[in-house]
XYZ file of N, CA and C in Angstrom:
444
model
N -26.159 -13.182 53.054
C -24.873 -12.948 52.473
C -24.873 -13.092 50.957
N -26.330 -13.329 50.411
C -26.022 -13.198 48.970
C -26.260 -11.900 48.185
N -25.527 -11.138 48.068
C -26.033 -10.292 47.259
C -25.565 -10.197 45.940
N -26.222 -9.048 45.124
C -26.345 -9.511 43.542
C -25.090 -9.178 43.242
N -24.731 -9.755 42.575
C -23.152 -9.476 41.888
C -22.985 -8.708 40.077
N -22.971 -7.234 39.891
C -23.478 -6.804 38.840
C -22.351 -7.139 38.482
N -22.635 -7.853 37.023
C -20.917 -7.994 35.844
C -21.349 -7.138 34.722
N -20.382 -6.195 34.622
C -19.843 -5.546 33.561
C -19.170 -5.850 32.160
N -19.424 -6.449 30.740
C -18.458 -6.551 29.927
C -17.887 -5.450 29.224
N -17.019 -5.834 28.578
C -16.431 -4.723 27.533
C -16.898 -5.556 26.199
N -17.039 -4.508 25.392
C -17.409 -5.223 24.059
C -16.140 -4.439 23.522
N -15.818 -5.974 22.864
C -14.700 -6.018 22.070
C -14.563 -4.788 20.577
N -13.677 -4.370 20.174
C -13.426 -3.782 19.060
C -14.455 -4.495 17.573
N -14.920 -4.077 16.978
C -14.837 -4.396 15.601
C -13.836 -5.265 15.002
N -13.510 -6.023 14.529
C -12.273 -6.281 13.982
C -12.204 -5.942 12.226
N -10.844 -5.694 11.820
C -10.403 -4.778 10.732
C -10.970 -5.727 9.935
N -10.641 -7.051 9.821
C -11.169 -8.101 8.584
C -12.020 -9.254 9.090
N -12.625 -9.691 7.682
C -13.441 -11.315 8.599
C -12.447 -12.000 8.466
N -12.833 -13.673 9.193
C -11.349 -14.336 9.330
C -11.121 -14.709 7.653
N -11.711 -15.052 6.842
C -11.739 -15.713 5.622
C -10.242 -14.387 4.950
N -10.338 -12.853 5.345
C -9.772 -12.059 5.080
C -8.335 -12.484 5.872
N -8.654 -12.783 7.152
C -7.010 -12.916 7.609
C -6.575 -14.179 7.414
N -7.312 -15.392 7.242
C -6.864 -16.684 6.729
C -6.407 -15.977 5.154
N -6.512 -15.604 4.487
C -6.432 -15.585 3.284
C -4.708 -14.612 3.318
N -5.249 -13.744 4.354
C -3.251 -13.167 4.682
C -2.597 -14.186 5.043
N -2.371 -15.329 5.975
C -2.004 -16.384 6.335
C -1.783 -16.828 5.244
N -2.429 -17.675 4.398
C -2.527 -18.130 2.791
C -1.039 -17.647 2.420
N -1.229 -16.090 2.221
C -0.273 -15.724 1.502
C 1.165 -15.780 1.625
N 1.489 -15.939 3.225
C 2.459 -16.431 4.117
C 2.781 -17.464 3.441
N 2.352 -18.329 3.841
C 2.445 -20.145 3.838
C 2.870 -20.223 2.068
N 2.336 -19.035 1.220
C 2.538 -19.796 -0.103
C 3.691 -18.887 -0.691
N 4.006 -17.608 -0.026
C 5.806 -17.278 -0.540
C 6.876 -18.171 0.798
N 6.768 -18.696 1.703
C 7.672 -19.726 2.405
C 8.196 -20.676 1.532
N 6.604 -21.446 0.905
C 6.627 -22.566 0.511
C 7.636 -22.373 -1.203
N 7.849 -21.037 -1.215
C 8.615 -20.905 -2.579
C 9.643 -20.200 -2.624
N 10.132 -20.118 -1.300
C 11.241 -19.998 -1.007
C 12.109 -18.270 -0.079
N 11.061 -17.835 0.093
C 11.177 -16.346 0.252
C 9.998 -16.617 1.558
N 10.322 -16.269 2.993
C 9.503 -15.509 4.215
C 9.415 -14.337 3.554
N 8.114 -13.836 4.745
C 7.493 -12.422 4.612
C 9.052 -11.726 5.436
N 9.088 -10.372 5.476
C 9.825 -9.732 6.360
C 8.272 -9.224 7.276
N 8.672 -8.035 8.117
C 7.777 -7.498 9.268
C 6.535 -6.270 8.248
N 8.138 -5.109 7.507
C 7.655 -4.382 6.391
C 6.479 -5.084 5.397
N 7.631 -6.294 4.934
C 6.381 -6.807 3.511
C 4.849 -7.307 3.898
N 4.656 -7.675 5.370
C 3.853 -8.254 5.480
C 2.882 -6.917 5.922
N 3.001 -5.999 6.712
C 2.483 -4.762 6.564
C 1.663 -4.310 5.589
N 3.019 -4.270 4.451
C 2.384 -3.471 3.530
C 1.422 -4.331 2.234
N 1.274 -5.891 2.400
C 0.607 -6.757 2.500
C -1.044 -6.591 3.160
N -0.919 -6.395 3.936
C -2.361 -6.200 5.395
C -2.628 -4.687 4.701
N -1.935 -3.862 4.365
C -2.496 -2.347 4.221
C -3.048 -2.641 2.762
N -2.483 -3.602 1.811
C -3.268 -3.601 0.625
C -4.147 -4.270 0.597
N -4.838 -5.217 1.269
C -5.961 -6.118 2.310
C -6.574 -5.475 2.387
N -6.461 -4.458 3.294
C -7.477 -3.123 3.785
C -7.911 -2.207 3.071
N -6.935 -2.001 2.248
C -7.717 -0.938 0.903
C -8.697 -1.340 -0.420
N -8.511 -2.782 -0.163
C -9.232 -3.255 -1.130
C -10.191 -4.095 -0.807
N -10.508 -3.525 0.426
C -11.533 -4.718 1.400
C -12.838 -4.306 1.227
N -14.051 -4.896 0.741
C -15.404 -4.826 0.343
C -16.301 -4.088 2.009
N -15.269 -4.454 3.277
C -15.961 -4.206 4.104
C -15.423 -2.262 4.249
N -16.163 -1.416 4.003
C -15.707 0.255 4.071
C -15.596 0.694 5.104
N -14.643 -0.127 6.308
C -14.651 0.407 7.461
C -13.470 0.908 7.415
N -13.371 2.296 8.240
C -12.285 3.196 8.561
C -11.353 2.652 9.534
N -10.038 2.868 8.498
C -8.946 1.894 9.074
C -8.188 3.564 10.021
N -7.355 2.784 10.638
C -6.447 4.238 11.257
C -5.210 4.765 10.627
N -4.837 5.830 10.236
C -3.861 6.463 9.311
C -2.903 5.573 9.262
N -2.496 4.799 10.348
C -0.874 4.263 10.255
C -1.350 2.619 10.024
N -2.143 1.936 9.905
C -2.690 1.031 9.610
C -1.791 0.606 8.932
N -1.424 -0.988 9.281
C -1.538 -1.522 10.335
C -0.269 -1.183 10.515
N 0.288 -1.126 12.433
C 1.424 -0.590 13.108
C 1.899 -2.308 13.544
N 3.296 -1.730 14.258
C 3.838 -3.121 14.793
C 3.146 -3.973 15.806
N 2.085 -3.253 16.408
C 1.567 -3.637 17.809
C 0.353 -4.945 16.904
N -0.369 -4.316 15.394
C -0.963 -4.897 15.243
C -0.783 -6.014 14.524
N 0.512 -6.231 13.777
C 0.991 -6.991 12.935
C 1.348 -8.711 13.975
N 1.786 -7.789 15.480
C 2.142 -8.876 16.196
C 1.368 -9.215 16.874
N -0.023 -8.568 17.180
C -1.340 -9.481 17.785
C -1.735 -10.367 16.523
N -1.466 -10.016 15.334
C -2.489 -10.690 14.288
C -1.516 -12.226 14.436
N -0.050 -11.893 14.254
C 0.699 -13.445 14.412
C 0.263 -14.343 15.393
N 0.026 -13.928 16.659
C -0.321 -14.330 17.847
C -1.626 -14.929 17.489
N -2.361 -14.281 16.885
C -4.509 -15.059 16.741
C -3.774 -16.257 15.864
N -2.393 -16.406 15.076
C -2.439 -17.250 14.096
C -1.797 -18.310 14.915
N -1.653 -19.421 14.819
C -0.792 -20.472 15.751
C -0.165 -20.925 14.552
N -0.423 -21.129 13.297
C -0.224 -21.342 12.487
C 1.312 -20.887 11.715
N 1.505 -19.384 12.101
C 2.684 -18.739 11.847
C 3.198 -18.106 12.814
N 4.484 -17.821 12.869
C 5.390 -17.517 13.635
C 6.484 -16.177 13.027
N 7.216 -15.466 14.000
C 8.415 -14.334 13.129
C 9.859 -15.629 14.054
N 10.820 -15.223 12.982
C 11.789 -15.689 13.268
C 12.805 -14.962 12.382
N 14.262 -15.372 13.496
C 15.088 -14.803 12.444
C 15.188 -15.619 11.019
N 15.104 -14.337 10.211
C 15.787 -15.101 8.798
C 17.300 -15.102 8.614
N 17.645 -16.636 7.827
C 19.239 -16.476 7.388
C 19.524 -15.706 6.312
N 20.440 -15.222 5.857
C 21.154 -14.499 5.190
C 21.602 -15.517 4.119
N 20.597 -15.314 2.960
C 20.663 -16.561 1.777
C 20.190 -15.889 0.365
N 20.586 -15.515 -0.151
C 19.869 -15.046 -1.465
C 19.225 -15.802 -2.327
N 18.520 -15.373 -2.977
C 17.447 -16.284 -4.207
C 18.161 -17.203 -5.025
N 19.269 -16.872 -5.314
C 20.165 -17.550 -6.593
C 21.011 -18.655 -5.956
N 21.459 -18.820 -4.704
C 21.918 -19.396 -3.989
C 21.354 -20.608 -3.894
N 19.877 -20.481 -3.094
C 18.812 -21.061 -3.217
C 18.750 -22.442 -4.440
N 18.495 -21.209 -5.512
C 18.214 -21.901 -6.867
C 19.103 -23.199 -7.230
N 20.500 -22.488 -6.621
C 21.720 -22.932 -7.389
C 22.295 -24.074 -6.431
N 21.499 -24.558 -4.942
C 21.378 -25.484 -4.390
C 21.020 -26.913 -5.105
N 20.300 -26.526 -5.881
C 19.652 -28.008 -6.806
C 20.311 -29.226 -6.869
N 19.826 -29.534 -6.307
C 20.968 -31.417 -7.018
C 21.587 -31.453 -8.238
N 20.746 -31.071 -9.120
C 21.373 -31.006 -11.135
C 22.310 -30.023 -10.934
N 22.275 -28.255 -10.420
C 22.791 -27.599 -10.010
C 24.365 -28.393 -9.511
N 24.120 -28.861 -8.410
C 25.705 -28.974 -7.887
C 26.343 -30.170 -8.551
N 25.385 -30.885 -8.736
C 26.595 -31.896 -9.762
C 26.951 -31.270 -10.970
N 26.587 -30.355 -11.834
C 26.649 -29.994 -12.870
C 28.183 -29.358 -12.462
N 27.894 -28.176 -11.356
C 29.353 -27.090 -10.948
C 30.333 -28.170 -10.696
N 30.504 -29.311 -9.871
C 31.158 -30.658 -10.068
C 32.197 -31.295 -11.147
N 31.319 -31.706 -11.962
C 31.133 -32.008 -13.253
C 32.271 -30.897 -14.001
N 31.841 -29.662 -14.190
C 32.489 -28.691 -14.917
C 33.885 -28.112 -14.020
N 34.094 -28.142 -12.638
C 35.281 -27.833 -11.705
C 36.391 -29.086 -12.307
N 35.683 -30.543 -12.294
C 36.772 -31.591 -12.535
C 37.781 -31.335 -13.651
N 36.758 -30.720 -14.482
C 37.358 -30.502 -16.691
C 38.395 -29.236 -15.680
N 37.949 -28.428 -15.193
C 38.513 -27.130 -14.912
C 40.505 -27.325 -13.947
N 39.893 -28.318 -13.514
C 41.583 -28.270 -12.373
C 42.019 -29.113 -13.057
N 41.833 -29.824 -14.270
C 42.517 -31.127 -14.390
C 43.700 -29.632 -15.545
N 43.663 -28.675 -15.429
C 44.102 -28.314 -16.718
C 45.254 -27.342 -15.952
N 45.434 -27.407 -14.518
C 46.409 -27.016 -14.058
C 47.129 -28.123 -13.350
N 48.258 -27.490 -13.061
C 49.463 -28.201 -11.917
C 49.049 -28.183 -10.893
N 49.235 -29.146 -9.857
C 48.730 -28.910 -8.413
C 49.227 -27.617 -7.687
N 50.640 -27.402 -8.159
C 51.423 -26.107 -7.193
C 50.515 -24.777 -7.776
N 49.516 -25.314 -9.005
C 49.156 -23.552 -9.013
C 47.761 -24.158 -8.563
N 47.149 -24.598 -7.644
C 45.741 -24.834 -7.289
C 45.866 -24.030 -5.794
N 45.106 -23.255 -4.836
C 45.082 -23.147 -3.999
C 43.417 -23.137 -3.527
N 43.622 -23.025 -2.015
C 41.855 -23.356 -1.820
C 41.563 -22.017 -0.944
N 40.579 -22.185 -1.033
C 39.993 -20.575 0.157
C 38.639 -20.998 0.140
N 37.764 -20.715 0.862
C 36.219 -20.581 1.092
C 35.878 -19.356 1.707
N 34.428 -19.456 1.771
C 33.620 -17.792 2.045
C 33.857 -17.760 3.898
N 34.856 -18.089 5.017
C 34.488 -18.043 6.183
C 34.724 -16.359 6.669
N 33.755 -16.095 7.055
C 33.681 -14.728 7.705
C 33.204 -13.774 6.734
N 32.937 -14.061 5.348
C 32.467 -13.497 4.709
C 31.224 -13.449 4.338
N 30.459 -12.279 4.478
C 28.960 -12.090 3.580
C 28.593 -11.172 2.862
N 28.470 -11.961 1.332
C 28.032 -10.557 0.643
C 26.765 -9.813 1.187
N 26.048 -10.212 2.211
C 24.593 -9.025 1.957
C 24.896 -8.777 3.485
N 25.544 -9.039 4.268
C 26.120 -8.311 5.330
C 25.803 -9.412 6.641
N 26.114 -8.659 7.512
C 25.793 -9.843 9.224
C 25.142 -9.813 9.581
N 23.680 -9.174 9.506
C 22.504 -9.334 10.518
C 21.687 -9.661 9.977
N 20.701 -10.463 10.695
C 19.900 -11.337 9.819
C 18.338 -10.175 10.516
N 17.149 -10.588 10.119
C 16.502 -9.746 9.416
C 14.968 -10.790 10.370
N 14.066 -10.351 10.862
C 13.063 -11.377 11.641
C 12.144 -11.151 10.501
N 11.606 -12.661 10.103
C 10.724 -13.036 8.761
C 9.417 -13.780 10.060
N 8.349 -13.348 8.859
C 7.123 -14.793 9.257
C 7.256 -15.792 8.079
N 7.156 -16.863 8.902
C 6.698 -17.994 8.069
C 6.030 -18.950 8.730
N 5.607 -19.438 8.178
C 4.691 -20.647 8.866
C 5.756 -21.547 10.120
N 4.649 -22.088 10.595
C 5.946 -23.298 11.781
C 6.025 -24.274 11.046
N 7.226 -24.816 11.097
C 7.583 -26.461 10.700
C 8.154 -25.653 9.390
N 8.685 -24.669 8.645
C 9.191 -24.044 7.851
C 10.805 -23.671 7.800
N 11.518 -24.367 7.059
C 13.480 -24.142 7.454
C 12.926 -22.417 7.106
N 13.814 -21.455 7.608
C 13.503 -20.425 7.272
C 14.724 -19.601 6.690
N 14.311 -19.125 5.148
C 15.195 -18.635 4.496
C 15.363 -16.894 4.480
């Protein structure tokens, strides 16, 4: 009852970069997060396509290089990074978060109302409102990253 058991492999693809090439895309992730801006799906694309064109290794990439199928196996080899939705936050916002920032607007609001009557003060805030609109937008960024 023993007979030979022939195994067959598949040999794997080539792959487009060495890892030092896709750690080094990773890199680039981790270091616009860390400054305040995720990749989008696009930027990171067109990120990997300028990778590839300027890659020492002259292997023939495929016209649409790289597509969505490959952008989201490459996240997947990474454990490291993740897509998530991004919030709806602009750069200046951001900026203008600062500690010095909000005490300063503070600071300058107090000089500002002390120079009216209470009956002409009224209040309102931004609820339901967004200037850059309602849908938020799926970013990579690293894990353990608030995502902006």
């Amino acid at each position: 009852m023993t007979e030979p058991v022939t195994i067959t492999a598949k040999s794997s693809p080539i792959p487009y970069f060495s890892s030092a090439e896709e750690n080094g895309i990773v890199d680039m992730v981790t270091y616009k997060a860390k400054h305040g801006t995720c990749m989008t799906i696009p930027e990171l694309r067109w990120y990997v396509s300028e990778v590839a064109r300027r890659s020492p290794q002259r292997q023939k990439f495929p016209p649409k290089f790289p597509n969505r199928g490959w952008i989201y196996r490459f996240i997947n080899r990474h454990p490291a990074i993740s897509t998530r939705k991004g919030q709806v936050l602009d750069t200046k916002r951001i900026q203008n978060s600062m500690e010095e920032n909000v005490r300063f607007y503070y600071n300058n609001s107090k000089k500002e109302i002390e120079k009216y009557s209470p009956e002409r003060i009224f209040n309102c805030d931004e609820t339901g409102i967004t200037a850059q609109g309602n849908t938020s937008i799926r970013v990579v960024c690293p894990k353990g990253v608030r995502v902006i």
